[in-house]
Coordinates of C-alpha atoms in Angstrom, one line a residue:
X1 CA 0.0 0.0 0.0
X2 CA 2.4 2.6 -1.2
X3 CA 1.3 6.0 0.1
X4 CA 4.6 7.8 0.3
X5 CA 6.9 7.7 -2.7
X6 CA 10.5 7.9 -1.8
X7 CA 11.3 10.2 -4.6
X8 CA 9.7 13.1 -2.8
X9 CA 12.4 12.9 -0.1
X10 CA 16.1 13.6 -0.1
X11 CA 18.3 10.7 0.7
X12 CA 18.6 11.7 4.3
X13 CA 14.9 12.4 4.9
X14 CA 12.6 9.8 6.4
X15 CA 9.1 9.4 7.6
X16 CA 10.4 7.9 10.9
X17 CA 13.6 6.9 12.6
X18 CA 13.1 3.8 14.7
X19 CA 15.8 3.0 17.3
X20 CA 15.8 -0.6 18.6
X21 CA 14.9 -3.8 16.8
X22 CA 13.3 -5.7 19.6
X23 CA 9.5 -6.6 19.5
X24 CA 8.2 -3.0 19.7
X25 CA 10.5 -1.6 17.1
X26 CA 10.0 -4.4 14.7
X27 CA 6.2 -4.3 15.0
X28 CA 6.1 -0.6 14.3
X29 CA 8.6 -0.9 11.4
X30 CA 6.7 -3.8 9.9
X31 CA 3.4 -2.0 9.9
X32 CA 4.7 1.2 8.5
X33 CA 6.8 -0.5 5.9
X34 CA 3.8 -2.4 4.6
X35 CA 1.9 0.9 4.4
X36 CA 4.5 2.5 2.2
X37 CA 6.5 4.7 4.6
X38 CA 10.2 5.4 4.4
X39 CA 12.0 4.2 7.5
X40 CA 15.4 4.4 9.0
X41 CA 15.6 1.5 11.5
X42 CA 18.8 1.0 13.5
X43 CA 19.8 -1.4 16.3
X44 CA 23.0 -1.4 18.3
X45 CA 23.4 -5.2 18.2
X46 CA 25.3 -6.9 15.4
X47 CA 22.5 -9.5 15.0
X48 CA 19.0 -10.3 16.3
X49 CA 18.7 -11.7 19.8
X50 CA 20.8 -14.9 19.9
X51 CA 19.5 -16.4 23.2
X52 CA 17.2 -15.6 26.1
X53 CA 14.9 -12.6 26.5
X54 CA 11.1 -12.8 25.9
X55 CA 9.5 -16.0 24.7
X56 CA 5.7 -15.9 25.4
X57 CA 3.1 -15.0 22.8
X58 CA -0.4 -14.7 24.4
X59 CA -3.6 -15.7 22.6
X60 CA -4.6 -12.2 21.5
X61 CA -1.1 -11.6 20.1
X62 CA -1.4 -14.8 18.1
X63 CA -4.6 -13.4 16.6
X64 CA -2.7 -10.3 15.6
X65 CA 0.1 -12.2 14.1
X66 CA -2.3 -14.2 12.1
X67 CA -4.0 -11.0 10.9
X68 CA -0.6 -9.9 9.7
X69 CA 0.1 -13.1 7.9
X70 CA 3.0 -13.9 10.2
X71 CA 1.6 -16.6 12.4
X72 CA 2.5 -19.6 10.1
X73 CA 6.1 -18.5 9.9
X74 CA 6.3 -18.4 13.7
X75 CA 4.5 -21.7 14.2
X76 CA 6.9 -23.3 11.7
X77 CA 9.5 -23.2 14.5
X78 CA 7.3 -25.7 16.4
X79 CA 7.0 -23.7 19.6
X80 CA 5.7 -25.1 22.8
X81 CA 2.0 -24.5 23.5
X82 CA 0.8 -24.1 27.0
X83 CA -2.8 -25.0 27.5
X84 CA -2.7 -25.6 31.3
X85 CA -0.8 -24.3 34.2
X86 CA 0.1 -26.7 37.1
X87 CA 0.4 -25.5 40.7
X88 CA 2.8 -27.3 43.0
X89 CA 3.1 -26.6 46.7
X90 CA 4.3 -28.2 50.0
X91 CA 2.0 -31.1 51.1
X92 CA 0.2 -30.8 54.4
X93 CA 2.4 -32.0 57.2
X94 CA 5.1 -33.3 54.9
X95 CA 8.3 -32.5 52.9
X96 CA 8.9 -31.8 49.2
X97 CA 6.2 -30.7 46.8
X98 CA 2.9 -32.1 45.4
X99 CA 0.7 -31.0 42.5
X100 CA -2.2 -29.2 44.1
X101 CA -4.2 -28.5 40.9
X102 CA -4.2 -27.2 37.3
X103 CA -5.9 -24.3 35.6
X104 CA -6.5 -23.5 31.9
X105 CA -3.9 -21.1 30.5
X106 CA -6.8 -19.4 28.7
X107 CA -10.0 -20.6 30.3
X108 CA -13.1 -21.3 28.3
X109 CA -15.0 -18.2 29.4
X110 CA -12.6 -16.3 27.2
X111 CA -13.7 -16.8 23.6
X112 CA -10.2 -17.3 22.2
X113 CA -9.3 -18.7 18.8
X114 CA -6.0 -20.0 20.2
X115 CA -6.6 -20.8 23.9
X116 CA -2.9 -21.4 24.7
X117 CA 0.3 -19.4 25.2
X118 CA 3.0 -20.0 22.6
X119 CA 6.6 -20.2 23.8
X120 CA 9.4 -19.5 21.4
X121 CA 12.8 -17.9 21.6
X122 CA 12.6 -14.1 20.9
X123 CA 15.3 -14.2 18.3
X124 CA 13.2 -16.5 16.1
X125 CA 10.3 -14.2 16.4
X126 CA 12.5 -11.2 15.5
X127 CA 13.7 -12.9 12.4
X128 CA 10.1 -13.4 11.1
X129 CA 9.6 -9.7 11.3
X130 CA 12.9 -8.9 9.8
X131 CA 12.2 -11.1 6.8
X132 CA 8.8 -9.3 6.3
X133 CA 10.5 -5.9 6.5
X134 CA 13.0 -6.9 3.8
X135 CA 10.2 -7.9 1.5
X136 CA 8.9 -4.4 1.9
X137 CA 12.2 -2.7 1.3
X138 CA 13.3 -1.9 4.8
X139 CA 16.6 -3.1 6.4
X140 CA 17.6 -2.9 10.0
X141 CA 21.0 -1.0 10.0
X142 CA 23.4 -2.7 12.4
X143 CA 25.3 -2.1 14.6
X144 CA 24.4 1.6 14.8
X145 CA 23.3 3.8 17.7
X146 CA 21.8 7.1 18.3
X147 CA 24.0 9.9 19.7
X148 CA 21.7 12.8 19.7
X149 CA 18.5 14.4 18.3
X150 CA 16.5 17.6 18.3
X151 CA 12.8 18.2 17.6
X152 CA 11.6 21.6 16.4
X153 CA 8.4 21.9 14.4
X154 CA 8.8 25.6 14.0
X155 CA 12.2 25.3 12.4
X156 CA 11.1 22.6 10.0
X157 CA 7.4 21.8 9.9
X158 CA 7.8 18.9 7.5
X159 CA 10.8 17.1 9.0
X160 CA 11.0 18.6 12.5
X161 CA 13.2 15.8 14.0
X162 CA 17.0 15.8 13.3
X163 CA 18.7 12.6 14.5
X164 CA 22.4 12.0 14.8
X165 CA 23.5 8.3 14.2
X166 CA 26.8 6.6 14.5
X167 CA 28.3 3.2 13.9
X168 CA 29.1 1.4 17.1
X169 CA 32.8 1.3 16.3
X170 CA 32.8 5.1 15.6
X171 CA 34.0 4.7 12.0
X172 CA 31.1 6.4 10.4
X173 CA 28.1 8.7 11.3
X174 CA 25.2 10.4 9.7
X175 CA 22.6 13.0 10.3
X176 CA 19.0 12.4 9.1
X177 CA 15.8 14.4 9.1
X178 CA 12.5 12.7 10.0
X179 CA 8.9 13.4 10.8
X180 CA 9.0 11.1 13.8
X181 CA 11.5 9.4 16.1
X182 CA 10.7 6.3 18.0
X183 CA 12.6 4.9 21.0
X184 CA 12.2 1.2 21.4
X185 CA 15.7 0.6 22.8
X186 CA 14.6 -1.0 26.1
X187 CA 14.8 -0.1 29.8
X188 CA 18.0 2.0 29.4
X189 CA 16.5 4.2 26.7
X190 CA 18.9 6.9 25.5
X191 CA 16.0 8.8 24.0
X192 CA 14.0 8.8 27.2
X193 CA 17.0 10.0 29.2
X194 CA 17.7 12.8 26.7
X195 CA 14.0 13.9 27.0
X196 CA 14.6 13.9 30.8
X197 CA 11.5 11.7 31.3
X198 CA 11.6 9.9 34.6
X199 CA 10.6 6.4 35.5
X200 CA 8.1 6.0 38.3
X201 CA 8.8 2.8 40.3
X202 CA 6.3 0.8 42.4
X203 CA 7.7 -0.8 45.6
X204 CA 11.4 -1.1 46.2
X205 CA 13.0 -4.2 44.7
X206 CA 12.2 -7.1 47.0
X207 CA 13.4 -10.2 45.1
X208 CA 16.2 -11.4 42.9
X209 CA 15.6 -14.1 40.4
X210 CA 17.7 -16.3 38.1
X211 CA 16.5 -17.4 34.7
X212 CA 18.0 -20.4 32.8
X213 CA 17.2 -21.8 29.4
X214 CA 18.4 -25.3 28.7
X215 CA 17.8 -29.0 28.0
X216 CA 17.2 -31.0 31.2
X217 CA 17.0 -34.6 32.3
X218 CA 14.4 -34.9 35.1
X219 CA 11.7 -37.2 36.6
X220 CA 9.5 -34.1 37.5
X221 CA 6.3 -35.1 35.8
X222 CA 5.1 -31.7 34.6
X223 CA 8.3 -30.5 32.9
X224 CA 6.4 -30.1 29.7
X225 CA 3.8 -27.9 31.4
X226 CA 3.9 -24.3 32.7
X227 CA 4.2 -24.8 36.4
X228 CA 4.4 -22.6 39.4
X229 CA 6.2 -24.3 42.2
X230 CA 6.4 -23.2 45.9
X231 CA 8.5 -25.0 48.4
X232 CA 10.1 -24.4 51.7
X233 CA 13.3 -23.8 49.8
X234 CA 11.9 -21.1 47.5
X235 CA 10.0 -20.8 44.2
X236 CA 10.4 -21.8 40.6
X237 CA 8.4 -21.2 37.5
X238 CA 8.8 -23.8 34.7
X239 CA 8.2 -22.7 31.1
X240 CA 8.4 -25.3 28.3
X241 CA 10.2 -24.1 25.1
X242 CA 10.9 -25.3 21.6
X243 CA 13.6 -27.9 20.8
X244 CA 13.1 -29.9 24.1
X245 CA 14.3 -26.8 26.0
X246 CA 12.8 -25.6 29.3
X247 CA 13.1 -22.2 31.0
X248 CA 13.3 -22.1 34.7
X249 CA 12.8 -18.9 36.7
X250 CA 14.4 -19.5 40.1
X251 CA 14.3 -17.3 43.2
X252 CA 17.7 -16.4 44.5
X253 CA 17.1 -13.8 47.2
X254 CA 14.3 -12.1 49.1
X255 CA 14.3 -8.8 51.2
X256 CA 13.3 -11.0 54.1
X257 CA 16.7 -12.8 54.0
X258 CA 19.1 -11.8 56.8
X259 CA 21.8 -11.0 54.3
X260 CA 19.5 -9.3 51.7
X261 CA 21.2 -7.4 48.9
X262 CA 19.2 -6.3 45.9
X263 CA 22.3 -6.6 43.8
X264 CA 22.9 -10.1 44.9
X265 CA 24.0 -12.5 42.1
X266 CA 24.6 -16.2 41.8
X267 CA 26.6 -18.5 39.6
X268 CA 24.9 -20.9 37.2
X269 CA 25.9 -23.8 39.4
X270 CA 24.5 -22.1 42.5
X271 CA 21.1 -21.6 40.8
X272 CA 21.1 -25.2 39.6
X273 CA 21.7 -26.4 43.2
X274 CA 18.9 -24.1 44.4
X275 CA 16.5 -25.6 41.7
X276 CA 17.4 -29.1 42.9
X277 CA 16.5 -28.3 46.5
X278 CA 13.2 -26.7 45.4
X279 CA 12.2 -29.6 43.2
X280 CA 13.0 -32.3 45.8
X281 CA 11.9 -35.2 45.9
X282 CA 12.3 -35.0 42.1
X283 CA 15.8 -34.9 40.4
X284 CA 17.0 -32.6 37.7
X285 CA 20.2 -32.4 35.7
X286 CA 21.2 -30.0 32.8
X287 CA 22.4 -31.5 29.6
X288 CA 22.7 -28.1 27.9
X289 CA 22.5 -24.5 29.3
X290 CA 21.8 -22.1 26.4
X291 CA 21.3 -18.9 28.4
X292 CA 21.5 -17.8 32.0
X293 CA 20.9 -14.4 33.7
X294 CA 20.2 -12.9 37.1
X295 CA 17.8 -10.0 37.5
X296 CA 16.1 -8.1 40.3
X297 CA 12.3 -7.7 40.1
X298 CA 11.0 -4.2 39.9
X299 CA 8.0 -2.5 38.3
X300 CA 8.5 0.9 36.6
X301 CA 6.6 3.1 34.2
X302 CA 7.7 6.1 32.2
X303 CA 6.1 9.3 33.4
X304 CA 5.5 10.3 29.7
X305 CA 5.5 8.4 26.4
X306 CA 6.1 11.6 24.4
X307 CA 6.5 15.3 25.0
X308 CA 5.7 16.7 21.5
X309 CA 4.0 13.9 19.6
X310 CA 7.0 13.7 17.3
X311 CA 9.3 11.7 19.5
X312 CA 7.7 8.7 21.0
X313 CA 8.7 5.9 23.4
X314 CA 7.3 2.3 23.6
X315 CA 7.9 -1.2 24.9
X316 CA 10.5 -1.6 27.7
X317 CA 11.5 2.0 27.3
X318 CA 8.1 2.8 28.9
X319 CA 7.3 0.0 31.3
X320 CA 9.4 -2.7 33.1
X321 CA 8.1 -5.6 35.1
X322 CA 8.8 -9.2 36.0
X323 CA 8.8 -11.6 33.0
X324 CA 6.9 -14.4 34.7
X325 CA 3.4 -13.3 33.5
X326 CA 4.6 -13.4 29.9
X327 CA 3.5 -9.9 29.1
X328 CA 6.5 -7.9 27.9
X329 CA 6.6 -8.8 24.2
X330 CA 2.8 -8.8 24.0
X331 CA 2.5 -5.3 25.5
X332 CA 5.2 -4.1 23.2
X333 CA 3.4 -5.4 20.1
X334 CA 0.3 -3.5 21.1
X335 CA 2.2 -0.3 21.9
X336 CA 3.6 -0.4 18.4
X337 CA 0.3 -1.2 16.7
X338 CA -1.5 1.6 18.5
X339 CA 1.1 4.2 17.4
X340 CA 1.5 2.8 13.8
X341 CA -2.1 3.1 12.7
X342 CA -2.4 6.6 14.2
X343 CA 0.7 7.8 12.5
X344 CA -0.8 6.4 9.3
X345 CA -4.1 8.1 9.8
X346 CA -2.5 11.4 10.4
X347 CA 0.2 11.2 7.6
X348 CA -2.4 9.8 5.2
X349 CA -4.6 12.9 5.7
X350 CA -7.6 11.1 7.4
X351 CA -7.1 12.3 11.0
X352 CA -6.1 15.5 12.7
X353 CA -2.7 15.5 14.3
X354 CA -4.4 15.6 17.7
X355 CA -5.2 11.9 17.2
X356 CA -1.6 11.2 18.2
X357 CA -2.4 12.5 21.7
X358 CA -4.5 9.4 22.3
X359 CA -1.4 7.1 22.1
X360 CA 0.0 7.8 25.6
X361 CA -3.2 7.6 27.6
X362 CA -4.4 4.5 25.9
X363 CA -1.2 2.6 26.2
X364 CA -0.1 4.0 29.6
X365 CA -3.4 3.0 31.2
X366 CA -2.8 -0.6 30.0
X367 CA 0.7 -0.5 31.3
X368 CA -0.5 0.7 34.7
X369 CA -3.0 -2.2 34.9
X370 CA -0.2 -4.6 33.9
X371 CA 2.2 -3.2 36.6
X372 CA -0.5 -3.4 39.3
X373 CA -1.1 -7.0 38.4
X374 CA 2.6 -7.9 38.1
X375 CA 3.4 -6.2 41.4
X376 CA 0.9 -8.4 43.2
X377 CA 1.7 -11.5 41.2
X378 CA 5.5 -11.2 41.7
X379 CA 5.0 -10.7 45.5
X380 CA 2.7 -13.7 45.8
X381 CA 4.9 -15.9 43.6
X382 CA 8.1 -15.0 45.6
X383 CA 6.6 -15.6 49.0
X384 CA 7.6 -18.9 50.7
X385 CA 4.3 -20.4 52.0
X386 CA 4.0 -22.5 55.1
X387 CA 2.9 -26.0 54.1
X388 CA -0.2 -26.1 56.4
X389 CA -1.5 -22.8 54.9
X390 CA -1.5 -24.0 51.4
X391 CA -4.7 -24.9 49.5
X392 CA -5.0 -28.6 48.9
X393 CA -6.5 -28.0 45.4
X394 CA -6.5 -25.4 42.7
X395 CA -8.3 -27.3 40.0
X396 CA -11.2 -26.3 37.9
X397 CA -13.4 -28.9 39.6
X398 CA -16.3 -27.9 41.9
X399 CA -14.9 -30.0 44.6
X400 CA -11.7 -28.0 44.9
X401 CA -10.8 -26.5 48.2
X402 CA -10.4 -22.8 48.5
X403 CA -7.6 -21.4 46.3
X404 CA -4.6 -19.7 47.9
X405 CA -4.0 -16.0 47.2
X406 CA -1.5 -16.7 44.4
X407 CA -3.9 -18.9 42.5
X408 CA -6.8 -16.5 43.0
X409 CA -4.6 -13.7 41.5
X410 CA -3.6 -16.0 38.6
X411 CA -7.2 -16.9 37.8
X412 CA -8.7 -13.4 38.1
X413 CA -6.1 -12.0 35.7
X414 CA -6.5 -14.6 32.9
X415 CA -8.6 -12.3 30.7
X416 CA -6.1 -9.5 31.0
X417 CA -3.0 -11.6 30.5
X418 CA -4.5 -13.4 27.5
X419 CA -4.7 -10.0 25.8
X420 CA -8.5 -10.1 25.5
X421 CA -9.0 -8.0 28.6
X422 CA -7.3 -4.9 27.3
X423 CA -9.8 -2.1 27.4
X424 CA -9.3 1.5 26.1
X425 CA -11.1 4.2 27.9
X426 CA -13.5 6.7 26.2
X427 CA -12.0 9.3 23.8
X428 CA -12.7 10.4 20.3
X429 CA -12.1 6.9 19.0
X430 CA -14.0 5.0 21.6
X431 CA -17.6 6.1 21.8
X432 CA -19.2 7.0 25.2
X433 CA -22.2 9.2 26.1
X434 CA -19.9 12.2 26.1
X435 CA -18.7 11.7 22.5
X436 CA -19.8 14.2 19.9
X437 CA -21.8 11.5 18.1
X438 CA -25.2 11.8 19.7
X439 CA -28.2 10.0 18.2
X440 CA -30.9 7.6 19.2
X441 CA -29.3 5.1 16.9
X442 CA -25.9 5.1 18.7
X443 CA -25.0 2.1 20.9
X444 CA -28.3 0.2 20.9
X445 CA -29.2 -1.1 24.4
X446 CA -29.0 -4.7 23.2
X447 CA -25.4 -4.7 22.0
X448 CA -22.9 -6.9 23.8
X449 CA -20.0 -5.0 22.1
X450 CA -18.0 -2.6 24.3
X451 CA -16.3 0.3 22.7
X452 CA -12.5 0.2 23.4
X453 CA -12.6 -3.6 23.5
X454 CA -11.9 -6.1 20.8
X455 CA -14.6 -7.2 18.3
X456 CA -16.2 -10.4 19.5
X457 CA -15.0 -13.5 17.6
X458 CA -17.6 -15.1 15.2
X459 CA -17.6 -17.6 12.4
X460 CA -19.5 -16.9 9.1
X461 CA -19.6 -18.3 5.6
X462 CA -18.0 -16.2 2.9
X463 CA -20.6 -16.1 0.1
X464 CA -18.4 -16.1 -3.0
X465 CA -16.6 -19.4 -2.2
X466 CA -18.5 -21.0 0.7
X467 CA -15.5 -20.9 2.9
X468 CA -16.1 -20.8 6.7
X469 CA -14.1 -17.9 8.0
X470 CA -13.4 -15.9 11.2
X471 CA -15.1 -12.6 10.6
X472 CA -12.7 -10.7 12.9
X473 CA -9.8 -12.0 10.8
X474 CA -11.2 -11.2 7.3
X475 CA -9.7 -7.7 7.0
X476 CA -5.9 -7.9 7.2
X477 CA -4.0 -5.4 9.2
X478 CA -4.1 -2.7 6.4
X479 CA -4.3 0.5 8.4
X480 CA -8.0 0.9 7.5
X481 CA -11.1 1.2 9.7
X482 CA -13.3 -1.9 9.3
X483 CA -16.9 -1.1 8.7
X484 CA -19.0 -4.2 9.6
X485 CA -22.6 -3.9 8.2
X486 CA -24.6 -6.6 10.0
X487 CA -27.4 -6.5 7.4
X488 CA -30.0 -8.6 9.2
X489 CA -32.7 -10.0 6.9
X490 CA -32.5 -8.3 3.5
X491 CA -36.3 -8.5 3.2
X492 CA -36.5 -6.3 6.3
X493 CA -33.5 -4.0 5.9
X494 CA -33.5 -3.5 2.1
X495 CA -34.5 0.2 2.4
X496 CA -32.1 0.8 5.4
X497 CA -29.2 -0.6 3.4
X498 CA -30.0 1.6 0.4
X499 CA -30.3 4.7 2.6
X500 CA -27.0 3.8 4.3
X501 CA -25.1 3.5 1.0
X502 CA -26.8 6.5 -0.6
X503 CA -25.6 8.5 2.5
X504 CA -22.1 7.0 2.3
X505 CA -21.9 8.0 -1.4
X506 CA -22.8 11.7 -0.8
X507 CA -19.9 14.1 -1.2
X508 CA -19.8 15.2 2.5
X509 CA -19.8 11.7 4.0
X510 CA -16.9 10.1 5.9
X511 CA -16.6 7.5 3.1
X512 CA -16.7 9.8 0.1
X513 CA -14.6 12.5 1.6
X514 CA -11.6 10.1 1.8
X515 CA -12.1 8.3 -1.5
X516 CA -9.0 7.2 -3.4
X517 CA -8.1 9.6 -6.2
X518 CA -7.4 6.5 -8.4
X519 CA -10.6 4.7 -7.6
X520 CA -11.7 4.5 -11.2
X521 CA -8.4 2.7 -12.1
X522 CA -8.4 0.2 -9.2
X523 CA -8.2 -3.4 -10.2
X524 CA -11.3 -5.5 -10.0
X525 CA -9.3 -7.9 -7.8
X526 CA -8.7 -5.2 -5.1
X527 CA -10.7 -6.8 -2.3
X528 CA -10.1 -4.6 0.7
X529 CA -9.7 -0.9 -0.4
X530 CA -11.3 -0.3 -3.8
X531 CA -12.9 3.0 -2.8
X532 CA -10.8 4.3 0.1
X533 CA -7.5 3.4 1.7
X534 CA -9.0 4.2 5.1
X535 CA -12.1 2.0 5.0
X536 CA -12.8 -1.7 4.3
X537 CA -16.5 -2.7 4.3
X538 CA -17.8 -6.1 5.3
X539 CA -21.4 -7.1 5.1
X540 CA -22.9 -10.0 7.2
X541 CA -26.4 -11.2 6.0
X542 CA -28.6 -13.1 8.4
X543 CA -29.4 -15.9 6.0
X544 CA -28.1 -19.3 4.9
X545 CA -25.4 -18.9 2.2
X546 CA -27.6 -20.7 -0.4
X547 CA -30.2 -18.0 0.1
X548 CA -27.9 -15.0 -0.4
X549 CA -27.7 -13.4 -3.8
X550 CA -25.2 -10.5 -3.6
X551 CA -26.4 -8.5 -6.6
X552 CA -30.0 -8.9 -5.6
X553 CA -29.7 -8.4 -1.8
X554 CA -27.2 -5.7 -1.5
X555 CA -26.8 -2.1 -2.9
X556 CA -23.9 -1.7 -5.4
X557 CA -21.5 -0.1 -2.9
X558 CA -21.7 -3.1 -0.6
X559 CA -21.7 -5.6 -3.5
X560 CA -18.4 -4.1 -4.8
X561 CA -16.8 -5.8 -1.7
X562 CA -17.9 -9.2 -2.9
X563 CA -15.1 -11.1 -1.1
X564 CA -16.3 -9.4 2.1
X565 CA -20.0 -10.5 2.0
X566 CA -20.8 -13.3 4.5
X567 CA -23.8 -15.5 5.5
X568 CA -24.5 -15.6 9.2
X569 CA -25.2 -19.3 9.2
X570 CA -22.6 -21.0 11.5
X571 CA -23.9 -22.5 14.7
X572 CA -22.1 -21.2 17.8
X573 CA -22.1 -23.0 21.2
X574 CA -22.3 -19.6 23.0
X575 CA -25.6 -18.7 21.4
X576 CA -26.9 -22.2 20.6
X577 CA -30.5 -21.1 19.8
X578 CA -29.7 -18.1 17.5
X579 CA -30.8 -18.2 13.9
X580 CA -28.0 -15.7 13.1
X581 CA -25.2 -16.5 15.6
X582 CA -22.8 -13.7 14.6
X583 CA -25.5 -11.1 15.0
X584 CA -26.5 -12.6 18.3
X585 CA -23.0 -12.7 19.7
X586 CA -22.6 -9.0 18.9
X587 CA -26.0 -8.4 20.6
X588 CA -27.5 -7.0 17.3
X589 CA -31.1 -7.6 16.2
X590 CA -31.0 -10.7 14.0
X591 CA -33.6 -9.2 11.6
X592 CA -32.7 -5.5 11.7
X593 CA -28.9 -5.7 12.1
X594 CA -26.6 -2.8 12.9
X595 CA -23.3 -1.2 11.9
X596 CA -20.1 -1.7 13.9
X597 CA -17.0 0.5 13.3
X598 CA -13.8 -1.3 14.3
X599 CA -10.5 0.6 14.5
X600 CA -7.6 -0.5 12.4
X601 CA -6.1 -2.3 15.5
X602 CA -9.3 -4.4 16.0
X603 CA -11.0 -2.5 18.8
X604 CA -14.6 -1.4 18.6
X605 CA -15.1 2.4 18.0
X606 CA -18.9 2.7 17.8
X607 CA -22.0 0.6 17.3
X608 CA -25.0 2.1 15.4
X609 CA -28.4 0.7 14.7
X610 CA -29.3 0.2 11.0
X611 CA -32.4 2.3 10.3
X612 CA -34.2 3.7 7.3
X613 CA -33.4 7.3 6.6
X614 CA -30.3 9.4 7.3
X615 CA -29.8 8.7 11.1
X616 CA -27.3 5.8 10.7
X617 CA -25.0 7.5 8.3
X618 CA -25.3 10.8 10.2
X619 CA -24.1 9.1 13.3
X620 CA -21.1 7.6 11.5
X621 CA -20.3 11.0 10.1
X622 CA -20.4 12.5 13.6
X623 CA -18.1 9.7 14.9
X624 CA -15.5 10.1 12.2
X625 CA -15.9 13.9 12.3
X626 CA -14.6 13.9 15.9
X627 CA -11.1 13.4 14.6
X628 CA -11.1 13.7 10.8
X629 CA -9.3 16.5 8.9
X630 CA -12.4 17.4 6.9
X631 CA -15.8 18.6 8.0
X632 CA -18.2 15.8 7.5
X633 CA -21.7 17.3 7.0
X634 CA -24.9 15.5 7.9
X635 CA -26.9 14.1 5.0
X636 CA -29.6 16.6 5.4
X637 CA -31.5 15.8 2.2
X638 CA -34.4 13.3 2.8
X639 CA -33.2 9.9 1.6

């Protein structure tokens, strides 16, 4: 989707300079490279992560990677999949450890496509992104670092950021101009330090942990499971990995120790001995140790993510926490995605520059929630429980004894840690009663959709080829808003659909105001953006596929998106009696339907009833008018 031709820029001018090629930098770079932006991307390492670091991909992130077409390349590495977590604790009145229960990694109350956590070495994940970047003409320049920058919109409104870059060995340097600068260099961010943005820490560091990746020989029965193990000798978390490897997080020191030192370290052999004591009566020996590190647990959050909405921070440069909840890479992905589509909307001319002001509050609020959970989780995990106080069961069965505090915290946080619990608060993108879009058709009382939350998953049948598909996956990550027209029964909604499309076709509508200038020359095979680069339209008809005739049932504007017309005819166990299950899951009238606007990152923006007349399209114009660069007039003429 080439929107920015390089020939308009001098060789040292870029849309964005990205510093750091970890998960956050690579996600941002991949999105913007696909959408046609000119990127200078540097990293101070000579090669991608060779060992260690992050390894957990949560269910929501796997959805995102599939939507980007990257999931299959990641799964080709045969990562471990964690469906259940096992809890091990001291037995009542005895020594050693016993399994006290299990719990689903992603419980069934979460409607997940992939109800498991994927475990794979970060370097392999990085290489998948790097290969995609190279396909889209962007290389990560290594090993280079940033030595300085300035940002001055008055001096240069088009390229306000001047960035000084240098090869690690000092043999060469360059100065580049950019519209934006992004700091994804991790917890010791040079960019954050130069901006004099502080880190706000939670409690003082209270624990020191070791982490070890390797191949082990053991008779511990749950070595292929994710486990949390508490014993009188300390705590361990077991994380299965690819290639017969396992990661162990092992407690080394606590602030309750007589000789407590937050900078305490330990040798590889000392940590292995500690693990053997904790796992007793089971044995463990290491055949291979691939990576080993010692780290203190602390939670910190950047006081700001940007000062001028030209220089931004994301990922570990903004938030640090313990790795045991498996959130670091996943939170980084969503930081980058949130910023990427907003930059695209602004630079493409759809949205006012003020839209970029929503990046920090949306993502910082999520990080605050994560740090609050992690702070509690890390404390509970690191505590050494007395045997008699432990719950005797933590299973999903109704006969289970009362869970201990650690297990309660784990269970209550499942929706958030899976990624499905992320919720953005009301703003111009996420409708609320205070939003400028005010109409009786906005947010019908029956809807189960929540603005600022992900679109609910649903299966439908694509009409043109009878393929059963996941409706939330049908529009790829293309930087466009997704307009889902739940058309109900065409016999009931025919006039409402005509009125909607007539209104959308009017010159002042959100849809026509941002039409492609080359729309007349667009290929018949362009499925997603034939009319506008900022909108993709999907229509879901409440009928069996065999009863749907696209040209008969739908107005021409909707029929142009033939590959995005679906029959709502797939039974769903969550709404077993529904005639139109996707409509029912969304809480939309199964005969009269409704319109759902989904942001480019998959979160619901607004839900509108589908009515005859101008009210539906007027409400959509008001919604987009809250942040669009053009004034979107109401369709005042009687339809």
